[in-house]
Amino acid sequence: MKELRIVGQRELRTDALAKATGRARYTADMKQPGMLIGKALFAAYPHALIKKIDVSEALLLPGVATVMTARDLPGRNGYGVMIQDKPVIVEDKTHYSGDAVALVAAVSEEIAREALKRVKVDYDPLPAYDDPREAMKEGAIPIHANHPVAENGNILVTLNLDRGDVDKAFAEADIIIENDYETPMVEHCYLEPDACIAEPDPLTGGLTIISPAQAIYANRRSLAGVFGIPQNRLRVVSPLVGGGFGGKEDSCLDVSAMAGVLALRCDRPVYLELTREEVFRVTGKRHATYIKHRMAATKEGKILAVDVRTILNKGAYVSMGGMKEPLHAVTMRTLVYAAGTYHVPHARARSYSVFTNTPYSCAFRGFGVPQATFAVECQIEELARRVGADSLSIRRLNMLRHNDLTITGQVMLESRGLGLGQCIDKVAERFDWDRPLPQPPGPIKKGRGFAVYMYGSGIPLLFEGANCFAHLQLDGTLSLGVSTTEMGQGFLTVAAQVAAETLGIRVADVLVEFSDTAKTPDSGPTVGSRSAVMVGNAIFDACSKLRERMLTVASRYLFSKTDPRDLAIQDGVVSVIGKPEVTQPLAVVAARAYAAQVSLAVVGSWYPPQASFSALDGQGNPCHAYAFGAQAVEVDVDTETGVITVNRSVHACDVGKALNPLNVEGQMEGGAAQGLGWAVMEENIMEGGILRNAAFHNYMIPTIRDVPDLESIIVECPNELGPYGAKGVGEPALIGMAPAIRNALYDALGFAINTIPLTARQVLQSIREHEQRR
């Protein structure tokens, strides 16, 4: 490969100045005077029959344009990412407190709120389930009477993985470790609340939706039927997004469906924005999980088998919970990663996704892998103690290597990047892992913890892939079109770097148009750490085609039929290799191509090797390549208060190739900080289907005072199928922090706590219970 001049450089963010100065425009900044204001009346009970709705008083209020109930909808009363099971407006039964029972459009927010107060709803409450373990019991009241894809009662789906002879391996094992683990439902906590502008289009008879979204084409497919219009007449636009973390795959559908039906009903633009409390109560959450993990090993610490049972709280609707077909979903990933980063010859896993009356559980950074990894990395810590070995040696002994099989039967290949060993070594060296950790006198106890992880780039769907538009202008600049969302991860900059490197122009000469179904092709959703790889490859394909096309034109018309292979493009100048004095600006070549009727526009595409995964036994190749990482932390725990302080964090991640190291480090630091919150403080507290902490004054997230200096180490083991060797980093960056902190607490206290978040209250209670047992 030729020496890279742009890819791999710490290019400053192309959108940084606009964001830093407050001039960047988000959805709320596009609100115009004269737009109607939309609001929703959400369910008073999380599980109830609706006996009667009376909107007559609300309709009489001056300034009210319309009040809608389910019977007023223009199309299908259902939407969703995977299946259309979430109603726009519930008709006869509520399933969680975020269900809309009526919608209002008025000339002001004050009038809309008053109108909501005048809507009268007569409910017949039903028992509400917060815990999937209760909801899946025989005799539990069905949350959905006739759900289109539910497997059995409140069980949405059961997925199985079977490999080898698990029972025989456990029977022959020297060591068996069995523990139960719990992880909480948590909020995405993105800064930008969910909002939508819906505007009817009189020219096409369609509708334009502007909303912060992570998957504009999926939104179009999901919502066109709701509005009763063809997909080609629904334009979906996502401006800059103020954070998503997976949540805005779904929440944008919530606000867009409501705003869209109001706009069509009134034939006027409608603006609808959720309050922060409504964001908490209505939108999706990370799946809470209950995991029973059994591990069999030899006395030397070699893992023989795992037997894992995972129950996921699905909440009220499918969202990204998973079904038999398509399999891509959080439930599936808890199977795929049930053995973590380890070569385990025998494996059995069962994952159950169960409906409850809580907010629907959806995609959240890591997509089920953090939950599965938390359990297995805690098990490794226990195994090391039973063997009497350092946990790093147990991880090295069992880690996946070239030609090893995962528990899904996928062959690990060095050519796809297997940097786990390097990650472990580099973290251990930077952390000075072998150094004894002195314990100070008094109530403060110190501990160190380690964890490793893996995460597949992309989403394991049979139709995974990406497209882009590339159009070379006559002045030698490039217009690039992708439907990828820019939500703070810096993709616009990376896209420009890949394009500039491949075509041979400057980053400043690339303009990336993004996230508009009227301007950009389907590049797939901005999820699953897929954009840099999938869309990056599509950009590479498009710019390679343009480059070869321009070199052919230059050879034919401007360089006396010099072989195109002897020409190069650099900084927007075409030259003869070895003769830097013989040049032509790329703009001149573009103009000559235009005159010769050679197209300056191309479509770039890339599709990875076809994914596979069996619903019968969990065998297959879910992802083409995997990122690997290692995380070490040092903590203090105050045994008198239970407060945990993370003093140090060192994190290494094998990203294949860091297309922009500045962005990669930002993702690693942001993921570590978010993982810290999941580990020690964040939790949605449900009581009878009601969220009890629906604001930032009682839902705790990390501040700068809680986050230590985050040391990041980039490891580059190239992926032969990635653009310039890249793999994804956004999702995996979060995964290692929670198990590392839990293992550090174990080290400090001498006993394990297997439920997160490790709040001061829980830690102190566990300390007291441990003392009583002693």
XYZ file of N, CA and C in Angstrom, residues 96 129-132 182-189 280-281 283-290 312-316 354-362 364 371 677-678 681-687 689-693 699-700 755-757:
174
model
N -47.487 0.793 28.071
C -46.532 1.450 28.976
C -46.913 2.912 29.064
N -46.114 -5.088 34.817
C -44.898 -5.872 35.053
C -43.662 -5.009 34.814
N -42.785 -4.947 35.812
C -41.479 -4.309 35.665
C -40.384 -5.330 35.387
N -40.561 -6.548 35.899
C -39.522 -7.577 35.892
C -39.866 -8.643 34.857
N -39.010 -8.864 33.875
C -39.315 -9.880 32.849
C -39.426 -11.284 33.429
N -26.685 -9.148 37.226
C -27.770 -8.263 36.823
C -27.193 -6.944 36.329
N -27.751 -6.472 35.219
C -27.374 -5.157 34.695
C -28.644 -4.333 34.519
N -28.571 -3.020 34.682
C -29.802 -2.217 34.763
C -30.298 -1.685 33.428
N -31.550 -1.250 33.441
C -32.098 -0.423 32.375
C -31.549 0.986 32.580
N -31.022 1.603 31.511
C -30.456 2.942 31.647
C -30.856 3.832 30.481
N -30.741 5.127 30.744
C -31.111 6.181 29.809
C -29.943 6.512 28.888
N -30.241 6.914 27.639
C -29.180 7.318 26.713
C -28.559 8.659 27.116
N -29.357 9.539 27.650
C -28.865 10.831 28.145
C -28.197 11.670 27.064
N -37.417 10.840 29.062
C -37.200 9.764 30.029
C -38.339 8.744 29.989
N -39.574 9.210 29.959
C -40.718 8.318 30.121
C -41.122 7.604 28.830
N -39.121 7.345 25.562
C -38.172 6.784 24.602
C -37.484 5.529 25.130
N -36.715 4.865 24.252
C -36.128 3.568 24.547
C -34.978 3.617 25.534
N -34.635 2.443 26.062
C -33.606 2.304 27.093
C -32.670 1.134 26.755
N -31.543 1.069 27.469
C -30.702 -0.137 27.380
C -31.438 -1.296 28.049
N -31.352 -2.478 27.428
C -32.000 -3.666 27.990
C -31.411 -4.012 29.361
N -32.258 -4.085 30.364
C -31.840 -4.700 31.618
C -31.714 -6.208 31.396
N -30.731 -6.829 32.051
C -30.539 -8.272 31.863
C -30.345 -8.983 33.191
N -30.729 -10.256 33.180
C -30.529 -11.166 34.303
C -29.823 -12.382 33.721
N -33.775 -10.878 29.025
C -33.721 -9.452 28.710
C -35.087 -8.814 28.913
N -35.090 -7.637 29.533
C -36.315 -6.858 29.663
C -36.559 -6.133 28.353
N -37.538 -6.606 27.590
C -37.831 -6.034 26.286
C -38.587 -4.733 26.390
N -39.303 -4.537 27.517
C -40.192 -3.392 27.576
C -41.454 -3.671 26.785
N -42.138 -2.619 26.360
C -43.479 -2.771 25.809
C -43.520 -3.193 24.347
N -38.284 -10.604 26.770
C -39.596 -10.709 27.412
C -40.257 -9.335 27.499
N -41.510 -9.266 27.060
C -42.274 -8.027 27.166
C -42.582 -7.702 28.630
N -42.488 -6.415 28.962
C -42.952 -5.889 30.247
C -43.689 -4.586 29.983
N -44.088 -3.900 31.044
C -44.772 -2.612 30.900
C -43.846 -1.436 31.142
N -42.567 -1.632 30.947
C -41.591 -0.555 31.039
C -41.406 0.078 29.661
N -40.707 1.223 29.572
C -40.377 1.747 28.238
C -39.675 0.687 27.399
N -39.940 0.711 26.095
C -39.332 -0.289 25.217
C -37.810 -0.212 25.295
N -37.171 -1.359 25.249
C -35.710 -1.409 25.249
C -35.231 -1.466 23.810
N -34.163 -0.734 23.534
C -33.765 -0.537 22.142
C -32.249 -0.649 22.012
N -28.518 0.506 22.254
C -27.742 1.407 23.102
C -26.297 0.955 22.974
N -23.596 -6.214 28.276
C -24.219 -7.067 29.274
C -23.579 -8.454 29.288
N -20.416 5.507 33.999
C -21.756 5.815 34.491
C -22.612 4.576 34.636
N -22.564 3.687 33.628
C -23.325 2.434 33.679
C -22.868 1.577 34.860
N -23.416 4.343 38.693
C -24.463 5.274 39.119
C -25.760 5.236 38.328
N -25.774 4.837 37.076
C -26.969 5.016 36.252
C -27.932 3.835 36.363
N -29.227 4.162 36.503
C -30.265 3.132 36.552
C -31.633 3.793 36.467
N -32.478 3.294 35.550
C -33.884 3.689 35.530
C -34.621 2.872 36.584
N -35.265 3.545 37.506
C -35.956 2.864 38.598
C -37.443 2.810 38.283
N -37.966 1.587 38.121
C -39.369 1.382 37.780
C -40.123 0.839 38.990
N -41.331 1.348 39.200
C -42.225 0.833 40.232
C -43.623 0.751 39.653
N -44.526 -0.062 36.694
C -44.587 0.493 35.350
C -44.375 1.996 35.287
N -44.120 2.628 36.429
C -43.899 4.071 36.486
C -42.420 4.348 36.738
N -41.829 5.199 35.901
C -40.432 5.578 36.064
C -40.321 6.601 37.189
N -39.533 6.285 38.209
C -39.459 7.125 39.404
C -38.348 8.166 39.350
N -37.452 8.057 38.413
C -36.379 9.062 38.305
C -36.300 9.555 36.865
N -31.605 11.205 38.313
C -30.942 10.199 37.485
C -29.506 10.683 37.313
N -28.587 9.967 37.936
C -27.214 10.445 38.005
C -26.404 10.006 36.791
N -24.052 -7.247 40.780
C -25.126 -6.431 40.236
C -24.640 -5.003 40.080
N -24.864 -4.422 38.906
C -24.567 -3.013 38.715
C -25.885 -2.265 38.531
N -25.894 -0.936 38.837
C -24.745 -0.084 39.144
C -24.267 -0.271 40.578
